Structure formats: structure tokens, C-alpha cells
Short mmCIF file of C-alpha atoms in Angstrom, two decimals:
data_model
loop_
_atom_site.label_atom_id
_atom_site.label_comp_id
_atom_site.label_asym_id
_atom_site.label_seq_id
_atom_site.Cartn_x
_atom_site.Cartn_y
_atom_site.Cartn_z
CA MET A 15 3.60 9.03 20.58
CA GLN A 16 2.84 8.41 16.91
CA TYR A 17 5.05 6.19 14.77
CA THR A 18 4.93 5.27 11.08
CA TYR A 19 6.29 1.92 9.93
CA GLN A 20 6.88 0.87 6.32
CA THR A 21 5.78 -2.74 6.00
CA LYS A 22 7.68 -5.41 4.09
CA GLY A 23 6.12 -8.35 2.25
CA THR A 24 2.45 -7.57 2.87
CA CYS A 25 -0.46 -6.04 0.98
CA SER A 26 -0.49 -3.16 3.46
CA SER A 27 2.22 -0.58 2.81
CA GLN A 28 2.33 1.25 6.11
CA ILE A 29 1.27 1.01 9.74
CA ILE A 30 0.60 4.15 11.76
CA LEU A 31 0.81 3.53 15.51
CA ASP A 32 0.01 5.54 18.60
CA VAL A 33 1.80 4.09 21.63
CA GLU A 34 2.03 5.67 25.10
CA ASN A 35 3.65 4.16 28.20
CA GLY A 36 3.82 0.70 26.64
CA ILE A 37 0.12 0.66 25.68
CA VAL A 38 -1.25 0.58 22.12
CA ASN A 39 -3.71 3.47 21.79
CA ASP A 40 -4.37 3.23 18.05
CA VAL A 41 -3.27 1.30 14.96
CA ARG A 42 -4.08 2.19 11.36
CA PHE A 43 -3.00 0.13 8.36
CA VAL A 44 -2.56 1.74 4.94
CA GLY A 45 -3.74 -0.80 2.38
CA GLY A 46 -4.21 -4.48 3.07
CA CYS A 47 -7.45 -6.38 3.62
CA ASN A 48 -9.72 -3.67 5.01
CA GLY A 49 -11.84 -5.83 7.31
CA ASN A 50 -8.92 -7.83 8.65
CA THR A 51 -6.73 -4.82 9.35
CA LYS A 52 -9.60 -3.00 11.06
CA GLY A 53 -10.22 -6.11 13.15
CA ILE A 54 -6.57 -6.38 14.18
CA SER A 55 -6.54 -2.68 15.07
CA SER A 56 -9.66 -3.01 17.20
CA LEU A 57 -8.42 -6.12 19.01
CA VAL A 58 -5.03 -4.70 20.01
CA LYS A 59 -6.28 -1.30 21.16
CA GLY A 60 -5.53 -0.90 24.87
CA MET A 61 -3.17 -3.90 24.97
CA LYS A 62 0.39 -3.84 26.27
CA VAL A 63 2.96 -3.64 23.49
CA GLU A 64 4.74 -6.80 24.65
CA ASP A 65 1.46 -8.76 24.66
CA VAL A 66 0.66 -7.74 21.07
CA ILE A 67 4.18 -8.72 19.99
CA ALA A 68 3.88 -12.10 21.74
CA ARG A 69 0.53 -12.85 20.06
CA CYS A 70 1.23 -11.54 16.55
CA GLU A 71 4.90 -12.18 15.84
CA GLY A 72 5.51 -15.06 13.45
CA ILE A 73 2.02 -15.22 11.95
CA ARG A 74 2.21 -15.94 8.24
CA CYS A 75 -0.18 -15.07 5.41
CA GLY A 76 -0.46 -18.05 3.09
CA MET A 77 2.98 -18.83 1.67
CA LYS A 78 4.38 -15.41 2.58
CA PRO A 79 6.98 -15.38 5.37
CA THR A 80 5.08 -12.55 7.12
CA SER A 81 1.59 -11.06 7.52
CA CYS A 82 -0.06 -7.84 8.63
CA PRO A 83 -0.15 -9.03 12.27
CA ASP A 84 3.53 -10.03 12.07
CA GLN A 85 4.40 -6.65 10.56
CA LEU A 86 2.48 -4.99 13.42
CA ALA A 87 4.69 -6.91 15.85
CA GLN A 88 7.80 -5.73 13.98
CA ALA A 89 6.51 -2.13 14.03
CA LEU A 90 5.90 -2.31 17.77
CA LYS A 91 9.36 -3.76 18.34
CA ALA A 92 10.80 -0.81 16.42
CA THR A 93 9.03 1.63 18.78
CA GLN A 94 10.93 0.13 21.71
CA ASN A 95 14.35 1.07 20.34
#
């Protein structure tokens, strides 16, 4: 199922997710650091949602209280509600 998440506090403005049966099929970031967001997307493809959340939640970008990986974790948490 496809989900769209509006990010908060990052250079990316949106994350578009495809999640089925607790597995991340696809992640696309709108905006952000192109190479980094493509890398994150590639690395998490095929992973269990809970594993991505465990690895990415709490990561900060410089002095910001969040990051694109942290926002991905928040987006995935929102898909579980």
C-alpha cells in the first residue's frame, strides 16, 4: 500500500512509501540530498518495517533534532496506525 508522509524539520518535504505485509517495497524522498536519500531508499528496500525504524529512529542531521532517516522512521511508524 502506498503512503505519503509530510516531513518536518528536514530538507526533504515528503516521503512516498510502498509497504506491504510489514515489508518496505519502495521509498522515494521529495527533495533532500539526492544521493543520500537514494542511498537510504536502496538500503531499506526489502527490510522489515520494524527493523528500519530501529535503525533509523533518532538519527540527527547536524544540529537539527531530526534527519531524513529519522523522518523515514516516523513515516513508517505512521503506517502502522
